[in-house]
Amino acid sequence: MSSLSAPVKPPGDIHRAWWKESSVYQIWPASFKDSNDDGIGDIPGIISKLDYIRDLGVDIVWLCPSYKSPQVDMGYDIADYYSIADEYGTVADVEKLIKGCHDRGMKLLMDLVVNHTSDQHEWFKKSRSSKASEFRDWYVWKPPRIDENGNRQPPNNWVSHFQGSAWEYDEPTGEYYLHLYAVEQPDLNWENPAVRKAVHDIVRFWLDKGANGFRMDVINFISKDQAFPDAPVQDKDTPWQWGDKYYANGPRLHEYLQGIGNILKEYDTFSVGEMPFVKDTAEVLKAVRHDRNEINMIFNFEHVDIDHGPHGNKFKPGSWKLTELKSFFERWQAFMYNNGGWNALYWENHDQPRSIDRYVNAPQALRSEAGKMLATVLALHAGSPFIYQGQEIGMGNVPIEWGMEEYKDIDCLNHWNLLLKSSDSGPEAQKAARQEYQKKSRDNARTPVQWSAEPNGGFTGPSIKPWMSVNPEYTKVNAADQVKDPNSLYHYWASVLKLRKAYLDIFVYGNYELVDRNNQHVYAYTRAYSDSKALVLANWTDYELSWDAAAQKVNKVKEVLLDTYESTSMVQGRFSGAQWTLRPFEAAVVLLE
Ligand code: NOJ
């Protein structure tokens, strides 16, 4: 009997669900594909690429915010949840996109951004118009604090995620409003039942249009400690401190999540919640355990914060080791599997730099191998894999030579502007900051998708200036070349996803165990289900090395299921004996006896 049909008996208590078996492709509309030559990606552009996405073998398309917005934070500042930004298209285009996905057997996930709105939303305009407005209580307003010198100060010392105080003073009404993100992104007051009702209406509106669920933006921030206490001082160099203790997974979070979860259940849809700052796995379980009816899975941040500097300062250098990365995965994998939760697996998204430049340091000639290794390691964990546009072809970070005029992201630009105003703004400080931007700025993920070797990477017309420059690597790294090349990263991703489905019990429902924990060069883990066990083995270095398989008691291989260098027919029998040779960045998946 071939191992593809090897018997694997499900343990009785396993919870099966279509969304656990699915993988997701994330689209960031501004940079995906421009169909009308205005230099900005749009929904018809996405529709034109649906076959490309389907051929990758994903099940769900996640559309980042495309709603009407002044685009201060690229659509995460929504001015109207019921209309689509003119530059992206219309509600009718989204309906066509939903149909286009459904026709191809895929589902569409929308982005739900309801911790905050844009300051241009009608709700906020009315809220700020007067203290007596019926919308006043839709946002978080507080009187100033007066310091010992009689000066006006924000109500507390919380720092905004986009630098500076999290409070903005509003002269006409003499109060501050809370904005955990940009000044133009006021936080909604979820204590107010009218706000919750308004969110539920939005959810139903898009589900009624056929959307299959939501990715929920910073959803664990919606319930805040109503005392709004000062945050503990961690960074003495600034008055503004992380207040997450008082707003991440706050007192009423689960009640609020159930409010949305009940609606999602009615429609058999699914949700993934973005949850920064959460390290308490037991708390996460309350949100994701399958019988809780809240959300299906979360994005946690431990592995993407791994290279941040002290006090969570991402634009300060940080160093990390492979053992640390492995330990993060081990913790979440085991915890979720043993307790009925579920993981969202990701290396990249619109907020993170490119994985190929973050997690590995691959020389030019080995970038494709490195990308294949990262694909294997990520997607065969327990969880639903998320692939961010361009990751499937191995797009890289922006070139180090790029000047500041190429950077567009508010987070990065706010940091830069504060630096220029600070006492330490000399050439050395500027150089150090720019090096960190090239490593960690969100702009790295936001350059247009490199569709071909045509001018502008085929993203927009050849003579059009795109809203953000195309990474000049497009002549070498682009989708058209990779679709033609059966050995490309694109096709490799497709084989990983196919393997995951072919051995669903092992790779979706199987147990996870870290192997060779202390090895700084190899990431190895097993996935086991009933009497079947697979080993995922990855050389994290750019040199050939020998792995002591005997020491790990995994020397009996039944079949090689996948290898990053060669087709499986070529490598059968390669992994045997006590020591296994792994080529630079080689990853392999083998079925064990
Ligand atoms: C998280 C989103 O992923 C990010 O892009 C956005 O800036 C913030 N939330 C604020 O909405």
Coordinates of C-alpha atoms and ligand atoms in Angstrom, one line a residue:
M1 CA 0.0 0.0 0.0
S2 CA 1.4 3.4 -0.9
S3 CA 1.9 5.7 2.1
L4 CA -0.5 8.2 0.6
S5 CA -3.3 5.9 1.5
A6 CA -1.7 4.6 4.7
P7 CA -4.3 4.0 7.4
V8 CA -4.4 6.7 10.0
K9 CA -7.1 6.3 12.6
P10 CA -8.5 9.5 14.1
P11 CA -8.5 9.7 17.9
G12 CA -12.1 10.1 19.0
D13 CA -12.0 13.5 20.5
I14 CA -10.4 15.5 17.7
H15 CA -12.3 18.5 16.6
R16 CA -12.4 18.8 12.8
A17 CA -13.3 21.9 10.9
W18 CA -12.9 23.1 7.3
W19 CA -11.1 26.2 8.4
K20 CA -8.4 24.1 10.2
E21 CA -7.8 22.3 6.9
S22 CA -7.6 25.6 4.9
S23 CA -4.7 27.8 4.0
V24 CA -5.0 31.5 3.4
Y25 CA -3.5 34.0 0.8
Q26 CA -3.4 37.6 2.1
I27 CA -4.0 40.5 -0.3
W28 CA -2.9 44.0 0.4
P29 CA -5.0 45.8 -2.2
A30 CA -2.9 48.9 -2.9
S31 CA 0.1 46.8 -4.0
F32 CA -1.4 43.8 -5.5
K33 CA -2.4 44.6 -9.1
D34 CA -3.4 47.8 -10.8
S35 CA -6.1 47.3 -13.5
N36 CA -6.8 50.9 -14.5
D37 CA -3.3 52.5 -14.6
D38 CA -3.7 54.9 -11.8
G39 CA -0.7 53.4 -10.0
I40 CA -2.7 51.9 -7.2
G41 CA -3.8 48.3 -7.0
D42 CA -7.6 47.6 -7.1
I43 CA -10.2 45.0 -6.8
P44 CA -10.6 44.3 -10.6
G45 CA -6.8 43.7 -10.5
I46 CA -7.3 41.1 -7.8
I47 CA -10.1 39.4 -9.8
S48 CA -7.7 39.2 -12.8
K49 CA -5.3 37.1 -10.7
L50 CA -7.7 34.7 -9.0
D51 CA -6.5 31.8 -11.1
Y52 CA -2.9 32.4 -10.1
I53 CA -4.0 32.3 -6.4
R54 CA -6.1 29.2 -6.9
D55 CA -3.3 27.4 -8.6
L56 CA -1.2 27.9 -5.5
G57 CA -3.7 25.6 -3.7
V58 CA -5.0 28.0 -1.1
D59 CA -8.5 27.9 0.1
I60 CA -9.2 31.4 1.4
V61 CA -8.4 34.9 0.2
W62 CA -8.0 37.5 2.8
L63 CA -8.7 41.0 1.6
C64 CA -7.1 43.7 3.7
P65 CA -9.2 46.8 4.3
S66 CA -10.6 48.2 1.1
Y67 CA -13.3 50.4 2.6
K68 CA -13.6 54.1 2.2
S69 CA -10.7 55.7 4.0
P70 CA -8.4 58.8 4.0
Q71 CA -5.6 56.2 4.0
V72 CA -3.6 57.7 6.8
D73 CA -2.9 54.1 7.8
M74 CA -3.5 52.5 4.5
G75 CA -7.1 51.7 5.1
Y76 CA -6.9 50.7 8.7
D77 CA -8.5 54.0 9.3
I78 CA -12.0 53.4 8.0
A79 CA -14.4 56.3 7.2
D80 CA -17.3 54.2 6.1
Y81 CA -17.6 50.4 6.6
Y82 CA -20.3 50.2 4.0
S83 CA -18.5 51.6 1.0
I84 CA -15.3 50.8 -0.9
A85 CA -12.5 53.3 -1.4
D86 CA -12.8 54.8 -4.9
E87 CA -9.2 53.9 -5.8
Y88 CA -10.0 50.2 -5.1
G89 CA -13.4 50.0 -6.8
T90 CA -17.0 49.5 -5.6
V91 CA -19.1 47.3 -3.4
A92 CA -20.2 45.6 -6.7
D93 CA -16.6 44.8 -7.4
V94 CA -16.3 43.2 -4.0
E95 CA -19.4 41.2 -4.8
K96 CA -17.7 40.1 -8.1
L97 CA -14.6 39.2 -6.1
I98 CA -16.6 37.1 -3.7
K99 CA -18.2 35.3 -6.6
G100 CA -14.9 34.9 -8.3
C101 CA -13.5 33.2 -5.2
H102 CA -16.5 31.0 -4.7
D103 CA -16.5 29.9 -8.4
R104 CA -13.0 28.7 -7.9
G105 CA -13.8 26.8 -4.7
M106 CA -12.2 29.5 -2.5
K107 CA -13.6 31.7 0.3
L108 CA -13.2 35.4 1.0
L109 CA -12.1 36.8 4.3
M110 CA -12.7 40.5 5.0
D111 CA -10.8 42.7 7.4
L112 CA -12.8 43.9 10.4
V113 CA -11.2 47.0 11.9
V114 CA -13.3 48.0 14.9
N115 CA -10.9 48.9 17.7
H116 CA -10.9 52.3 16.1
T117 CA -12.2 54.2 13.1
S118 CA -10.9 57.1 11.0
D119 CA -11.4 60.5 12.5
Q120 CA -13.2 61.1 9.2
H121 CA -15.9 58.6 10.1
E122 CA -19.3 60.3 10.7
W123 CA -19.5 58.8 14.1
F124 CA -16.3 60.5 15.2
K125 CA -17.1 63.8 13.5
K126 CA -20.4 63.9 15.5
S127 CA -18.6 62.7 18.6
R128 CA -16.1 65.5 18.6
S129 CA -18.6 68.1 17.6
S130 CA -19.9 68.6 21.2
K131 CA -19.8 67.0 24.6
A132 CA -23.6 66.8 24.4
S133 CA -23.6 64.8 21.1
E134 CA -25.4 61.5 21.2
F135 CA -22.2 60.1 19.6
R136 CA -19.8 61.5 22.3
D137 CA -19.8 58.2 24.2
W138 CA -18.9 56.2 21.1
Y139 CA -15.2 57.1 21.6
V140 CA -13.0 57.4 24.7
W141 CA -12.9 61.0 25.9
K142 CA -11.2 62.1 29.1
P143 CA -10.5 65.5 30.7
P144 CA -6.9 66.6 30.9
R145 CA -4.7 65.9 33.9
I146 CA -3.1 69.0 35.3
D147 CA 0.5 68.5 36.5
E148 CA 2.2 70.1 39.5
N149 CA 3.2 73.2 37.4
G150 CA -0.4 73.7 36.4
N151 CA 0.2 72.4 32.8
R152 CA -2.3 70.3 30.9
Q153 CA -1.3 66.7 30.4
P154 CA -2.9 63.7 28.7
P155 CA -5.1 61.5 31.0
N156 CA -2.4 58.9 31.3
N157 CA 1.1 58.0 30.0
W158 CA 0.2 55.4 27.4
V159 CA 2.3 55.4 24.3
S160 CA 0.7 55.2 20.8
H161 CA 1.7 52.3 18.6
F162 CA 2.7 54.9 16.1
Q163 CA 5.0 56.9 18.5
G164 CA 4.2 59.6 21.0
S165 CA 1.2 59.9 23.4
A166 CA -1.9 57.8 22.8
W167 CA -4.1 60.8 23.6
E168 CA -4.9 63.8 21.5
Y169 CA -6.3 67.1 22.9
D170 CA -9.3 68.4 21.2
E171 CA -9.4 72.2 21.7
P172 CA -13.1 73.0 21.1
T173 CA -14.4 70.6 23.7
G174 CA -11.4 70.7 26.0
E175 CA -10.9 66.9 26.3
Y176 CA -8.5 64.3 25.1
Y177 CA -9.5 61.3 23.0
L178 CA -7.7 58.0 23.0
H179 CA -5.9 56.7 19.9
L180 CA -3.8 53.6 20.4
Y181 CA -2.6 54.1 16.8
A182 CA -2.5 57.3 14.7
V183 CA -4.0 60.6 15.9
E184 CA -6.4 60.1 13.0
Q185 CA -7.5 56.7 14.4
P186 CA -9.7 57.3 17.5
D187 CA -10.5 54.3 19.6
L188 CA -14.1 53.2 19.8
N189 CA -15.7 52.9 23.2
W190 CA -16.9 49.3 23.3
E191 CA -18.5 49.8 26.7
N192 CA -21.3 51.6 24.8
P193 CA -23.9 49.0 23.6
A194 CA -24.7 51.2 20.6
V195 CA -21.1 50.7 19.4
R196 CA -21.4 46.9 19.7
K197 CA -24.7 46.9 17.8
A198 CA -23.2 49.0 15.0
V199 CA -20.3 46.5 14.7
H200 CA -22.7 43.6 14.6
D201 CA -24.6 45.4 11.8
I202 CA -21.4 45.7 9.8
V203 CA -20.5 42.1 10.2
R204 CA -24.0 41.0 9.0
F205 CA -23.8 43.3 6.0
W206 CA -20.7 41.7 4.6
L207 CA -21.7 38.2 5.5
D208 CA -25.0 38.7 3.8
K209 CA -23.0 39.7 0.7
G210 CA -21.3 36.3 0.8
A211 CA -18.0 37.0 2.7
N212 CA -16.9 33.9 4.6
G213 CA -15.5 35.5 7.7
F214 CA -13.2 38.2 9.1
R215 CA -9.7 38.8 10.1
M216 CA -10.1 41.0 13.2
D217 CA -7.7 43.9 13.6
V218 CA -6.1 44.2 17.1
I219 CA -9.2 42.6 18.4
N220 CA -7.8 42.0 21.9
F221 CA -7.6 45.7 22.5
I222 CA -11.4 46.4 22.4
S223 CA -12.0 46.1 26.1
K224 CA -10.0 48.6 28.2
D225 CA -9.6 48.9 32.0
Q226 CA -12.0 51.7 32.6
A227 CA -9.8 53.2 35.3
F228 CA -7.2 54.0 32.5
P229 CA -4.3 53.8 34.9
D230 CA -0.8 55.0 34.1
A231 CA 1.4 52.2 32.7
P232 CA 4.5 51.0 34.6
V233 CA 7.6 52.9 33.5
Q234 CA 9.8 50.6 31.5
D235 CA 11.6 53.0 29.3
K236 CA 13.0 55.9 31.2
D237 CA 14.0 57.8 28.0
T238 CA 10.4 58.7 27.2
P239 CA 7.3 59.8 29.1
W240 CA 5.2 57.4 27.0
Q241 CA 4.9 53.8 28.1
W242 CA 3.3 50.6 26.9
G243 CA -0.2 50.4 28.5
D244 CA -1.0 47.0 27.1
K245 CA -1.5 45.6 30.6
Y246 CA -4.7 47.7 30.7
Y247 CA -6.0 47.2 27.2
A248 CA -4.7 43.9 25.8
N249 CA -7.2 41.1 26.7
G250 CA -9.1 43.5 28.9
P251 CA -11.9 42.7 31.4
R252 CA -14.9 42.3 28.9
L253 CA -13.1 40.9 25.9
H254 CA -14.7 37.5 25.9
E255 CA -18.2 38.9 26.2
Y256 CA -17.5 41.2 23.2
L257 CA -16.0 38.4 21.2
Q258 CA -18.9 36.2 21.8
G259 CA -21.2 38.9 20.6
I260 CA -19.5 38.7 17.2
G261 CA -18.9 34.9 17.4
N262 CA -22.6 34.2 17.7
I263 CA -23.2 35.9 14.4
L264 CA -20.3 34.2 12.7
K265 CA -21.6 30.8 13.9
E266 CA -25.0 31.5 12.3
Y267 CA -23.2 31.9 8.9
D268 CA -20.7 29.0 9.4
T269 CA -17.9 31.5 8.8
F270 CA -14.5 31.8 10.4
S271 CA -12.4 34.4 12.1
V272 CA -8.8 35.0 12.9
G273 CA -8.0 37.6 15.5
E274 CA -4.9 39.7 15.6
M275 CA -3.7 39.6 19.2
P276 CA -0.5 41.6 20.0
F277 CA 1.1 41.4 23.4
V278 CA -0.5 38.1 24.4
K279 CA 1.9 35.6 26.0
D280 CA -0.6 34.1 28.4
T281 CA -1.7 31.0 26.5
A282 CA -4.5 30.2 29.0
E283 CA -6.1 33.6 28.3
V284 CA -5.8 33.0 24.5
L285 CA -7.5 29.6 24.9
K286 CA -10.6 31.4 26.3
A287 CA -10.8 33.2 22.9
V288 CA -10.0 30.3 20.6
R289 CA -11.1 27.0 22.1
H290 CA -13.5 25.6 19.6
D291 CA -16.4 25.4 22.0
R292 CA -16.1 29.0 23.2
N293 CA -17.7 30.5 20.1
E294 CA -15.4 33.6 20.0
I295 CA -12.8 33.4 17.3
N296 CA -11.2 30.4 15.6
M297 CA -7.5 31.3 15.7
I298 CA -5.2 34.1 16.5
F299 CA -2.1 35.7 15.2
N300 CA 0.4 35.8 18.1
F301 CA 3.4 38.0 17.9
E302 CA 6.2 36.3 19.7
H303 CA 8.1 35.1 16.7
V304 CA 7.7 38.4 14.7
D305 CA 8.9 40.5 17.7
I306 CA 12.0 38.3 18.0
D307 CA 14.4 40.9 16.4
H308 CA 13.0 44.0 18.2
G309 CA 15.2 46.0 20.5
P310 CA 14.8 46.7 24.2
H311 CA 11.4 47.7 25.5
G312 CA 9.7 46.4 22.4
N313 CA 11.3 49.1 20.3
K314 CA 11.2 47.6 16.9
F315 CA 13.5 50.2 15.3
K316 CA 16.3 49.4 17.7
P317 CA 18.6 46.4 16.8
G318 CA 17.8 43.1 18.4
S319 CA 19.4 39.7 18.1
W320 CA 18.0 36.2 18.3
K321 CA 18.8 32.6 18.1
L322 CA 17.2 29.7 16.3
T323 CA 16.6 27.9 19.6
E324 CA 14.5 30.9 20.7
L325 CA 12.4 30.8 17.6
K326 CA 11.9 27.1 18.0
S327 CA 10.8 27.5 21.6
F328 CA 8.1 30.0 20.6
F329 CA 6.7 27.6 18.1
E330 CA 6.9 24.7 20.5
R331 CA 5.0 26.5 23.2
W332 CA 2.1 27.5 20.9
Q333 CA 2.0 24.3 19.0
A334 CA 1.8 22.0 22.1
F335 CA -0.5 24.3 23.9
M336 CA -3.0 24.6 21.1
Y337 CA -3.0 21.0 20.2
N338 CA -3.4 19.8 23.8
N339 CA -6.2 22.2 24.7
G340 CA -8.5 22.4 21.7
G341 CA -7.2 25.7 20.3
W342 CA -5.9 26.5 16.9
N343 CA -2.9 28.4 15.5
A344 CA -2.7 30.9 12.6
L345 CA 0.7 30.3 11.1
Y346 CA 2.6 33.2 9.4
W347 CA 6.0 34.5 8.7
E348 CA 4.8 37.6 6.8
N349 CA 2.0 40.0 6.5
H350 CA 1.6 43.7 5.6
D351 CA 3.2 44.7 8.9
Q352 CA 6.2 42.5 8.8
P353 CA 9.4 42.6 6.7
R354 CA 10.0 39.8 4.2
S355 CA 10.7 36.5 5.8
I356 CA 13.6 35.6 3.5
D357 CA 15.4 38.7 4.8
R358 CA 14.4 38.3 8.4
Y359 CA 14.7 34.7 9.4
V360 CA 17.5 33.6 7.2
N361 CA 20.5 35.4 5.8
A362 CA 20.7 33.8 2.4
P363 CA 23.2 34.8 -0.2
Q364 CA 21.6 35.8 -3.6
A365 CA 22.2 32.3 -5.1
L366 CA 20.4 30.5 -2.3
R367 CA 17.3 32.8 -1.8
S368 CA 15.0 30.4 -3.5
E369 CA 16.3 27.5 -1.4
A370 CA 15.8 29.6 1.7
G371 CA 12.3 30.5 0.7
K372 CA 11.5 26.8 0.2
M373 CA 12.9 25.9 3.5
L374 CA 10.8 28.6 5.3
A375 CA 7.7 27.4 3.4
T376 CA 8.2 23.8 4.5
V377 CA 8.8 24.7 8.2
L378 CA 5.9 27.1 8.5
A379 CA 3.1 25.3 6.7
L380 CA 3.6 21.8 8.2
H381 CA 3.1 23.0 11.7
A382 CA -0.2 22.5 13.4
G383 CA -2.4 25.4 12.3
S384 CA -3.7 27.2 9.2
P385 CA -0.9 28.7 7.1
F386 CA -1.2 32.3 5.9
I387 CA 0.8 33.3 2.8
Y388 CA 1.3 37.0 2.2
Q389 CA 1.3 38.3 -1.4
G390 CA 4.7 38.0 -2.9
Q391 CA 5.9 35.5 -0.3
E392 CA 5.1 32.7 -2.7
I393 CA 7.8 34.1 -5.1
G394 CA 10.3 35.1 -2.4
M395 CA 10.0 38.9 -2.7
G396 CA 12.6 40.6 -0.5
N397 CA 13.0 43.7 1.6
V398 CA 13.5 47.2 0.0
P399 CA 17.0 47.9 -1.2
I400 CA 19.3 49.4 1.4
E401 CA 20.1 52.2 -1.1
W402 CA 16.5 53.5 -1.0
G403 CA 16.2 57.1 0.4
M404 CA 13.6 58.1 2.9
E405 CA 11.4 59.5 0.1
E406 CA 10.6 55.9 -0.9
Y407 CA 9.2 55.0 2.6
K408 CA 5.5 55.6 2.9
D409 CA 4.4 54.0 6.1
I410 CA 3.1 56.2 9.0
D411 CA 4.8 54.1 11.6
C412 CA 8.2 54.5 10.0
L413 CA 7.8 58.1 9.0
N414 CA 6.6 59.1 12.5
H415 CA 9.7 57.5 14.0
W416 CA 11.9 59.3 11.5
N417 CA 10.3 62.7 12.1
L418 CA 10.6 62.2 15.9
L419 CA 14.2 61.3 15.5
L420 CA 14.9 64.4 13.4
K421 CA 13.4 66.5 16.1
S422 CA 15.3 64.8 18.9
S423 CA 18.6 65.8 20.5
D424 CA 20.2 62.7 19.1
S425 CA 19.5 63.3 15.4
G426 CA 23.1 63.3 14.0
P427 CA 24.3 61.4 10.9
E428 CA 25.1 58.3 13.0
A429 CA 21.7 58.1 14.6
Q430 CA 20.1 58.6 11.2
K431 CA 22.2 55.9 9.6
A432 CA 21.3 53.5 12.4
A433 CA 17.6 54.2 12.1
R434 CA 17.7 53.7 8.4
Q435 CA 19.4 50.4 8.7
E436 CA 16.6 49.3 11.0
Y437 CA 13.9 50.6 8.6
Q438 CA 15.4 48.5 5.8
K439 CA 15.2 45.5 8.1
K440 CA 11.8 46.1 9.9
S441 CA 9.8 48.8 8.4
R442 CA 6.3 47.8 7.2
D443 CA 7.3 49.3 3.8
N444 CA 9.3 46.2 3.1
A445 CA 6.0 44.3 2.7
R446 CA 4.3 47.0 0.8
T447 CA 6.2 47.3 -2.5
P448 CA 4.0 46.3 -5.4
V449 CA 3.8 42.6 -6.4
Q450 CA 6.4 41.7 -9.0
W451 CA 4.2 40.1 -11.7
S452 CA 6.8 40.0 -14.5
A453 CA 10.1 41.4 -15.8
E454 CA 8.2 44.2 -17.6
P455 CA 8.7 47.8 -16.5
N456 CA 7.1 48.4 -13.0
G457 CA 7.2 44.6 -12.6
G458 CA 3.9 44.4 -14.5
F459 CA 2.1 45.8 -11.5
T460 CA 0.8 48.9 -13.4
G461 CA 1.3 50.3 -16.9
P462 CA 4.9 50.7 -18.0
S463 CA 4.8 54.5 -18.0
I464 CA 2.8 55.0 -14.8
K465 CA 4.4 56.0 -11.5
P466 CA 3.2 53.5 -9.0
W467 CA 2.1 54.8 -5.6
M468 CA 5.2 53.1 -4.2
S469 CA 8.2 52.1 -6.2
V470 CA 8.6 48.5 -7.3
N471 CA 11.5 46.7 -5.8
P472 CA 14.2 46.6 -8.5
E473 CA 14.7 42.9 -8.0
Y474 CA 11.6 42.4 -10.2
T475 CA 13.7 41.5 -13.2
K476 CA 15.0 38.5 -11.3
V477 CA 12.2 37.7 -8.9
N478 CA 8.7 37.7 -10.5
A479 CA 5.6 35.7 -10.8
A480 CA 5.7 35.2 -14.6
D481 CA 9.1 33.5 -14.5
Q482 CA 8.1 31.3 -11.6
V483 CA 4.9 30.1 -13.0
K484 CA 6.8 28.9 -16.0
D485 CA 9.5 27.2 -13.9
P486 CA 8.4 23.9 -12.3
N487 CA 11.3 24.2 -9.8
S488 CA 10.3 27.7 -8.6
L489 CA 9.4 28.7 -5.1
Y490 CA 5.8 29.4 -6.3
H491 CA 5.4 25.7 -7.4
Y492 CA 7.2 24.5 -4.3
W493 CA 4.7 26.4 -2.1
A494 CA 1.9 24.6 -4.1
S495 CA 3.5 21.2 -3.4
V496 CA 3.8 22.0 0.3
L497 CA 0.1 22.9 0.5
K498 CA -0.8 19.8 -1.5
L499 CA 1.2 17.6 0.8
R500 CA -0.5 19.1 3.8
K501 CA -3.8 18.2 2.3
A502 CA -2.7 14.7 1.2
Y503 CA -1.7 13.9 4.7
L504 CA -4.4 15.9 6.5
D505 CA -4.5 13.7 9.6
I506 CA -0.8 14.1 10.2
F507 CA -0.2 17.7 9.2
V508 CA -3.5 19.2 10.2
Y509 CA -4.7 17.0 13.1
G510 CA -1.5 15.4 14.2
N511 CA 0.5 16.0 17.4
Y512 CA 3.6 18.2 17.2
E513 CA 6.9 17.4 18.9
L514 CA 10.1 19.4 18.7
V515 CA 13.2 17.3 17.9
D516 CA 16.8 18.2 18.7
R517 CA 15.8 21.2 20.8
N518 CA 19.3 22.7 21.4
N519 CA 20.5 22.6 17.8
Q520 CA 21.2 26.1 16.6
H521 CA 21.4 25.1 12.9
V522 CA 18.6 22.7 12.4
Y523 CA 14.8 23.0 13.0
A524 CA 13.3 19.5 13.2
Y525 CA 9.9 18.5 14.4
T526 CA 7.6 15.5 14.1
R527 CA 3.9 15.4 13.4
A528 CA 2.1 12.2 14.5
Y529 CA -1.3 10.9 14.1
S530 CA -2.3 7.5 15.3
D531 CA 0.4 5.2 14.1
S532 CA 1.8 7.6 11.4
K533 CA 4.6 9.9 12.0
A534 CA 6.4 12.5 9.7
L535 CA 9.6 14.3 10.4
V536 CA 10.1 17.9 9.1
L537 CA 13.7 18.7 9.0
A538 CA 15.3 22.0 8.0
N539 CA 18.9 23.2 7.6
W540 CA 18.8 26.8 8.7
T541 CA 22.3 27.6 7.5
D542 CA 23.8 28.5 4.1
Y543 CA 26.3 25.6 4.3
E544 CA 26.1 21.8 4.1
L545 CA 25.9 20.1 7.4
S546 CA 25.5 16.7 8.9
W547 CA 22.6 15.9 11.2
D548 CA 22.9 13.3 13.8
A549 CA 19.7 11.4 13.1
A550 CA 20.8 8.4 15.2
A551 CA 21.1 10.6 18.3
Q552 CA 17.5 11.6 17.8
K553 CA 16.3 8.0 17.2
V554 CA 14.8 8.9 13.9
N555 CA 16.8 6.8 11.5
K556 CA 14.2 4.6 9.9
V557 CA 12.6 6.4 7.0
K558 CA 9.7 4.8 5.2
E559 CA 9.4 7.4 2.4
V560 CA 10.6 10.9 1.5
L561 CA 7.5 13.0 1.0
L562 CA 9.1 16.3 0.0
D563 CA 12.5 17.8 -0.5
T564 CA 13.4 21.4 -1.3
Y565 CA 16.2 20.4 -3.8
E566 CA 14.8 17.6 -5.8
S567 CA 11.7 15.8 -6.8
T568 CA 10.9 13.0 -4.3
S569 CA 11.6 10.3 -6.8
M570 CA 15.2 11.4 -6.9
V571 CA 15.7 11.4 -3.1
Q572 CA 14.2 8.2 -1.9
G573 CA 16.8 6.5 0.2
R574 CA 18.9 9.6 0.7
F575 CA 18.0 9.9 4.4
S576 CA 19.4 6.8 6.0
G577 CA 22.1 5.7 8.4
A578 CA 23.2 7.5 11.5
Q579 CA 24.3 10.9 10.0
W580 CA 22.2 12.7 7.4
T581 CA 23.7 15.3 5.1
L582 CA 21.7 18.4 4.6
R583 CA 22.5 20.8 1.8
P584 CA 22.4 24.6 2.4
F585 CA 18.9 25.5 3.5
E586 CA 17.7 22.1 2.6
A587 CA 14.4 21.0 4.1
A588 CA 12.9 17.6 3.8
V589 CA 9.7 15.9 4.9
V590 CA 10.0 12.2 5.6
L591 CA 7.5 9.6 6.7
L592 CA 9.0 7.5 9.6
E593 CA 8.7 3.8 10.1
Ligands
NOJ1 C1 -2.8 46.2 12.9 C2 -2.8 46.2 11.4 O1 -2.3 45.0 10.9 C3 -1.9 47.4 11.1 O2 -1.6 47.4 9.7 C4 -2.6 48.7 11.5 O3 -1.7 49.8 11.3 C5 -3.0 48.6 13.0 N1 -3.5 47.3 13.4 C6 -4.0 49.6 13.3 O4 -5.2 49.3 12.7

